mmCIF file with all atom_site columns, C-alpha atoms in Angstrom:
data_model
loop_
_atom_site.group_PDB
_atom_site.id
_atom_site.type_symbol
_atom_site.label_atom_id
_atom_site.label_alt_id
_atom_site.label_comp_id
_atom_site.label_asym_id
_atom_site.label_entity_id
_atom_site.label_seq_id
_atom_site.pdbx_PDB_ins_code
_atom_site.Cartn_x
_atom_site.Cartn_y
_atom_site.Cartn_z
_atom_site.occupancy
_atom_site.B_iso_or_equiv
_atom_site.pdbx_formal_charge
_atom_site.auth_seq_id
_atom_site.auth_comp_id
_atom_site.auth_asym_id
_atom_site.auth_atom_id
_atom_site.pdbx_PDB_model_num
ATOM 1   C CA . UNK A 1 1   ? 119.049 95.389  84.290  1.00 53.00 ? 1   UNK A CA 1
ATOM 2   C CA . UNK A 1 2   ? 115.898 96.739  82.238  1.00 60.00 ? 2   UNK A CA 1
ATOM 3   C CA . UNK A 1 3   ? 115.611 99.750  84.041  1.00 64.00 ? 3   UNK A CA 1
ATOM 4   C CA . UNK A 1 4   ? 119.547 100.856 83.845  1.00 61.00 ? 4   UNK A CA 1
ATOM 5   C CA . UNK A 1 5   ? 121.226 98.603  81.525  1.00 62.00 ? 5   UNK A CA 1
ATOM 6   C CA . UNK A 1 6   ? 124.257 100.814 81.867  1.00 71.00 ? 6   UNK A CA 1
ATOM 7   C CA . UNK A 1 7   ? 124.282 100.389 85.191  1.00 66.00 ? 7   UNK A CA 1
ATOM 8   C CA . UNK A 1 8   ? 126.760 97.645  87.195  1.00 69.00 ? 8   UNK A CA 1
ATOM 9   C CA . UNK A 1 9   ? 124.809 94.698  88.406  1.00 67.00 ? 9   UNK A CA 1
ATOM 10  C CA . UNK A 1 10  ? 123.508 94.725  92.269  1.00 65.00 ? 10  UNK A CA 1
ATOM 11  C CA . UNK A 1 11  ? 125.291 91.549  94.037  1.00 67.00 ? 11  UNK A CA 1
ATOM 12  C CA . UNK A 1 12  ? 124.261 91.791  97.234  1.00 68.00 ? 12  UNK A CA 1
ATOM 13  C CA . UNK A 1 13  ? 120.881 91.073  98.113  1.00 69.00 ? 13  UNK A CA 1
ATOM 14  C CA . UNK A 1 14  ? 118.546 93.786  99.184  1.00 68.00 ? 14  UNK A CA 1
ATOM 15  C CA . UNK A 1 15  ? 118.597 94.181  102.899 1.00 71.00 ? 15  UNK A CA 1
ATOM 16  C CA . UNK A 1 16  ? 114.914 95.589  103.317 1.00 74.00 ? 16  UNK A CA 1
ATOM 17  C CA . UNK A 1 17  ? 111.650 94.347  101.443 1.00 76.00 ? 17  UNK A CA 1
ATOM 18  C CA . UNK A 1 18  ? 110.101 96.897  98.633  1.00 81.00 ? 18  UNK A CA 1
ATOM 19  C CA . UNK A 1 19  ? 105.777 97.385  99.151  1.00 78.00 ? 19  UNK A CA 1
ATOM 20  C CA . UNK A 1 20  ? 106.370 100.002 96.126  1.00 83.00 ? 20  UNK A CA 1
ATOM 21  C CA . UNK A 1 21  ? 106.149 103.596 96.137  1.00 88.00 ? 21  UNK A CA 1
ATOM 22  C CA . UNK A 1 22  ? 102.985 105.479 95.781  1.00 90.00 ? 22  UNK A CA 1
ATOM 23  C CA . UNK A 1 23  ? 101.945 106.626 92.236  1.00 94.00 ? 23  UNK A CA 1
ATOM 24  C CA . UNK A 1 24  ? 98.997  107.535 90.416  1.00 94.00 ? 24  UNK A CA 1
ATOM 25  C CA . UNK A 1 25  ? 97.772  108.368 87.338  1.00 95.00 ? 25  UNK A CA 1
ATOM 26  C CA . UNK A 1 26  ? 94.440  108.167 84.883  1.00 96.00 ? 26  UNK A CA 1
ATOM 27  C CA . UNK A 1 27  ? 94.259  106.704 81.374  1.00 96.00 ? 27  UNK A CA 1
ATOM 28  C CA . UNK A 1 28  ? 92.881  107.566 78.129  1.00 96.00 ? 28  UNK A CA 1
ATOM 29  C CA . UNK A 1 29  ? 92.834  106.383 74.720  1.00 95.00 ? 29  UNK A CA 1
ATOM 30  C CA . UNK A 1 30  ? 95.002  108.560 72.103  1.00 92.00 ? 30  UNK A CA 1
ATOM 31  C CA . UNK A 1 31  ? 94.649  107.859 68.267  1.00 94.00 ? 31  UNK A CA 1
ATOM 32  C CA . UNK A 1 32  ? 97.648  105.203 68.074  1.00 97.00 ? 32  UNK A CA 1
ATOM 33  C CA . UNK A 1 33  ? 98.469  105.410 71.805  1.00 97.00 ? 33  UNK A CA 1
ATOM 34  C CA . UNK A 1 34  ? 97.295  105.182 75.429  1.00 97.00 ? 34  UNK A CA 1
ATOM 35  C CA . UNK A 1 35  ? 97.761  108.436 77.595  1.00 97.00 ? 35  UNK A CA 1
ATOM 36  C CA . UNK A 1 36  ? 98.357  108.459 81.591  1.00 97.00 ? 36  UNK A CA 1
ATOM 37  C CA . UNK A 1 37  ? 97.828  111.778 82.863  1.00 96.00 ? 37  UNK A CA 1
ATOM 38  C CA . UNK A 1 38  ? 100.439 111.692 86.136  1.00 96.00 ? 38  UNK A CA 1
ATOM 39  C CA . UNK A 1 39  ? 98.568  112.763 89.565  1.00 95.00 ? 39  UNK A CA 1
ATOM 40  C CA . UNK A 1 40  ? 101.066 111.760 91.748  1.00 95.00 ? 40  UNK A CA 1
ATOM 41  C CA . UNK A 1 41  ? 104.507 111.137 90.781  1.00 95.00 ? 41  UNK A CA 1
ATOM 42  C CA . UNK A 1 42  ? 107.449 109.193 91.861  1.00 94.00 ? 42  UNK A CA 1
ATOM 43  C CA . UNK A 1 43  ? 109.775 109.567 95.028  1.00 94.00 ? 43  UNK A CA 1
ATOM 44  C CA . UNK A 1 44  ? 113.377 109.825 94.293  1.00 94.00 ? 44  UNK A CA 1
ATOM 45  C CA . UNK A 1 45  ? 115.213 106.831 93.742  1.00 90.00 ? 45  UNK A CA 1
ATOM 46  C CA . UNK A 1 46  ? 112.022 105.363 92.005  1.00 93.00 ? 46  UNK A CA 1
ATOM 47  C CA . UNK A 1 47  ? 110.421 104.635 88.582  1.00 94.00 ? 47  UNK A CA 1
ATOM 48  C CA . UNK A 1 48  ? 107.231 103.267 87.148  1.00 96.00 ? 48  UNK A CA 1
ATOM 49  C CA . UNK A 1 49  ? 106.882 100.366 84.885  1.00 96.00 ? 49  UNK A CA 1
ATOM 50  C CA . UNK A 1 50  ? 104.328 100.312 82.060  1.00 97.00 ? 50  UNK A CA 1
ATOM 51  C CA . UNK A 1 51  ? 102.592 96.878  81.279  1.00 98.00 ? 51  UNK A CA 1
ATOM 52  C CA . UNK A 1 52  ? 99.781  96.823  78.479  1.00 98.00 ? 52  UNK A CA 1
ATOM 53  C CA . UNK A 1 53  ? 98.105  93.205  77.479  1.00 98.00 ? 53  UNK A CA 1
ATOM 54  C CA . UNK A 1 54  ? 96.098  93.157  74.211  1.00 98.00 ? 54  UNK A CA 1
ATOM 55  C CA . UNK A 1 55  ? 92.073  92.206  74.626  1.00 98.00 ? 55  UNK A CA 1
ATOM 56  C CA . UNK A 1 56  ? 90.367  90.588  72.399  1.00 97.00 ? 56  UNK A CA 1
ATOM 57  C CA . UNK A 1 57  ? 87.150  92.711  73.657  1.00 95.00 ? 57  UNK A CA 1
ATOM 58  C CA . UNK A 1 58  ? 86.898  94.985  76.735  1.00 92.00 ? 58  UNK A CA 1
ATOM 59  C CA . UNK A 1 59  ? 84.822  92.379  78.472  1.00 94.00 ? 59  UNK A CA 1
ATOM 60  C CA . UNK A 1 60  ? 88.014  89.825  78.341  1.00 96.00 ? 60  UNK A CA 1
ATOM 61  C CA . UNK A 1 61  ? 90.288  89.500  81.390  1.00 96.00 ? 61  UNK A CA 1
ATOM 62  C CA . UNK A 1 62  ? 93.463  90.562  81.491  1.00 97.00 ? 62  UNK A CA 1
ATOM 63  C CA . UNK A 1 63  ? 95.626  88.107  83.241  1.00 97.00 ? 63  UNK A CA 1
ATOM 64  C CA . UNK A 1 64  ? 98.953  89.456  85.029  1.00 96.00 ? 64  UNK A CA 1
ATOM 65  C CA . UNK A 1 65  ? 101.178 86.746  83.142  1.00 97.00 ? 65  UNK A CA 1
ATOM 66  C CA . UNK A 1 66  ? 100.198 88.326  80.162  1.00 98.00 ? 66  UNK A CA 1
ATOM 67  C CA . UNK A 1 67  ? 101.068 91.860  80.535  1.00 98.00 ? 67  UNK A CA 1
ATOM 68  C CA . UNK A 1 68  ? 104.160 93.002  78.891  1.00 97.00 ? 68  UNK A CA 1
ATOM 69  C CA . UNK A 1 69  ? 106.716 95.841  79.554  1.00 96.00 ? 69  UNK A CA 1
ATOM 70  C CA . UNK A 1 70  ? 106.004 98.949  77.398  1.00 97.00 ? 70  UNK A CA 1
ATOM 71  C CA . UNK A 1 71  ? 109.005 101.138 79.332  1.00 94.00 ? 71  UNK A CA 1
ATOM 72  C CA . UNK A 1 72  ? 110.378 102.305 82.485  1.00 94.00 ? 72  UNK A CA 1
ATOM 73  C CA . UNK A 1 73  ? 110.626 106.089 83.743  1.00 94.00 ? 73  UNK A CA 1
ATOM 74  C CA . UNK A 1 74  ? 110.357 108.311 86.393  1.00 95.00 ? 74  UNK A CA 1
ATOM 75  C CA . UNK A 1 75  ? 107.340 109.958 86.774  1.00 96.00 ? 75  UNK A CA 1
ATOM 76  C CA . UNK A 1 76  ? 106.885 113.567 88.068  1.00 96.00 ? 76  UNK A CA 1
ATOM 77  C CA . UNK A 1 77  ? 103.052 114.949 89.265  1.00 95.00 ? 77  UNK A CA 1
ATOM 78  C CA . UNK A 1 78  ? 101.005 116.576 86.492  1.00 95.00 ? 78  UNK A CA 1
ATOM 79  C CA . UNK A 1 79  ? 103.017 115.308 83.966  1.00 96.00 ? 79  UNK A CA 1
ATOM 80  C CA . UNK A 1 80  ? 102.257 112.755 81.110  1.00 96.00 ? 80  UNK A CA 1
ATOM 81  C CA . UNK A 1 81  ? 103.102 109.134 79.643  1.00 96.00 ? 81  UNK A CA 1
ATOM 82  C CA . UNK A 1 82  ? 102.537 108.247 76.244  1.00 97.00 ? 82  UNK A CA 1
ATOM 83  C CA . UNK A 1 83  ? 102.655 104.726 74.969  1.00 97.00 ? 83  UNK A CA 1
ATOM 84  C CA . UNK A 1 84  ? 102.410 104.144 71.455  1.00 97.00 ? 84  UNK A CA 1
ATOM 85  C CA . UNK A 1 85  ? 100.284 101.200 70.403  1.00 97.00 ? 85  UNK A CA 1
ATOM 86  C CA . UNK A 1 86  ? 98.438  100.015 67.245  1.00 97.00 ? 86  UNK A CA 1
ATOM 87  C CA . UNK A 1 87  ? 94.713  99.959  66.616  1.00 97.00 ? 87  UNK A CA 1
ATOM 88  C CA . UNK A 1 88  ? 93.129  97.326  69.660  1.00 97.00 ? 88  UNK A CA 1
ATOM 89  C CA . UNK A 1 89  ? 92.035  96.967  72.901  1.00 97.00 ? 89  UNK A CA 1
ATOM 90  C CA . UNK A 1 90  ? 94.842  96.823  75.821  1.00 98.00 ? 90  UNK A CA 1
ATOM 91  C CA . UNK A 1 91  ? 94.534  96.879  79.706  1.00 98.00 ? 91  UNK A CA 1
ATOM 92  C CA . UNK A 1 92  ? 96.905  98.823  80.909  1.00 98.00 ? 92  UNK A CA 1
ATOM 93  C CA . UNK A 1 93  ? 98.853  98.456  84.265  1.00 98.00 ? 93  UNK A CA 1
ATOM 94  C CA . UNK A 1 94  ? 101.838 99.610  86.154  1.00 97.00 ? 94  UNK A CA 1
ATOM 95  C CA . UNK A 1 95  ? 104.251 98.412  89.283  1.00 95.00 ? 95  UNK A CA 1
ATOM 96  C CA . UNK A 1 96  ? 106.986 100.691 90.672  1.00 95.00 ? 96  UNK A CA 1
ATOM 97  C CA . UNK A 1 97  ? 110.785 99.558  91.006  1.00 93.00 ? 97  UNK A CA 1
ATOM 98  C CA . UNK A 1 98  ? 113.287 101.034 92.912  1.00 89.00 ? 98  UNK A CA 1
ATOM 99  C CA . UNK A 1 99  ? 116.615 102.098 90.729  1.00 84.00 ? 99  UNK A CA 1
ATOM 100 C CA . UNK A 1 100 ? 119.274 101.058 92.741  1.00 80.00 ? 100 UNK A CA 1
ATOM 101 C CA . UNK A 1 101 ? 117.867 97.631  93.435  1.00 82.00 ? 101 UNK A CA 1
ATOM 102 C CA . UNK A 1 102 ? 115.603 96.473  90.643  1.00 83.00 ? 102 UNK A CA 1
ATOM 103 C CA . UNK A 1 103 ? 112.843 95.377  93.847  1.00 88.00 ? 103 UNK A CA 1
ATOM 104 C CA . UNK A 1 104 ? 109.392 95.949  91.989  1.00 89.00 ? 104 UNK A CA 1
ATOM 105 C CA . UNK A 1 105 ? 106.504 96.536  93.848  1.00 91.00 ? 105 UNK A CA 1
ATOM 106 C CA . UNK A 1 106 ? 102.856 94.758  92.888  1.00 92.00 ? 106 UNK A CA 1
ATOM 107 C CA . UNK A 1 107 ? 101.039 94.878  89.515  1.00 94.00 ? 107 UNK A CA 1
ATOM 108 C CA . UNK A 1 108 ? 98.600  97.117  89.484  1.00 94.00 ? 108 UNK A CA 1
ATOM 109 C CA . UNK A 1 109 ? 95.596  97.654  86.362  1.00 96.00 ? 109 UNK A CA 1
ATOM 110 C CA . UNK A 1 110 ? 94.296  100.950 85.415  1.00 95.00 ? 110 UNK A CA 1
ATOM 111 C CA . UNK A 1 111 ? 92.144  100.689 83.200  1.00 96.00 ? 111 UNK A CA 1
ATOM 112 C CA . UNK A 1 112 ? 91.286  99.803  79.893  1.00 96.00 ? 112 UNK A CA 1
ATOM 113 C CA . UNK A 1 113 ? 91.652  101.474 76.522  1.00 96.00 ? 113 UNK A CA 1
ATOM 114 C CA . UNK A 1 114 ? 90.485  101.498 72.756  1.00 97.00 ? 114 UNK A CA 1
ATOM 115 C CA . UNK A 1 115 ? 92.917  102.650 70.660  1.00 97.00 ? 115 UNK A CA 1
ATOM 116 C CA . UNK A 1 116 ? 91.994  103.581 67.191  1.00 95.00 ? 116 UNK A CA 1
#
């Protein structure tokens, strides 16, 4: 339901398991946002997740209970996410779900970022 709210409710269960789909992308620190530069995009039928946990210091661990959504969307290769954030220090991470479903695939972090 978060990634198409519009969208009617799945009742059956999924008849395969989801490992995720294949997506990567490098992070940088924008002034009031983070910035992932897309290198390799979604397959159809898929999106990416954004998760961001605030740090007290970039030495602190981020702990995957603690990450919170920041937005779903498809990605496409070369092109670029920006997630607005106040002034701190967030680890970033991202999983990928599959539309029709809503099967998510593992956490994965990043990186960090300071954002002024």
């Amino acid at each position: 339901m978060q990634v198409s709210p519009d969208s009617a409710i799945p009742l059956d269960l999924p008849s395969t398991p989801f490992s995720g789909d294949a997506v990567a992308a490098s992070l940088s620190a924008a002034p009031g946002a983070v910035n992932l530069l897309v290198t390799q995009g979604n397959a159809p039928g898929m999106m990416t997740e954004v998760l961001v946990q605030r740090l007290a210091s970039v030495h602190r661990a981020a702990y995957p209970e603690k990450f919170r959504s920041a937005g779903f969307s498809a990605w496409a290769s070369g092109g670029t996410v920006l997630v607005p954030l106040s002034a701190g220090v967030y680890a970033v991470a991202i999983r990928t779900v599959k539309s029709a479903t809503g099967q998510s695939g593992q956490l994965m972090e990043i990186g960090r970022a300071v954002v002024s």
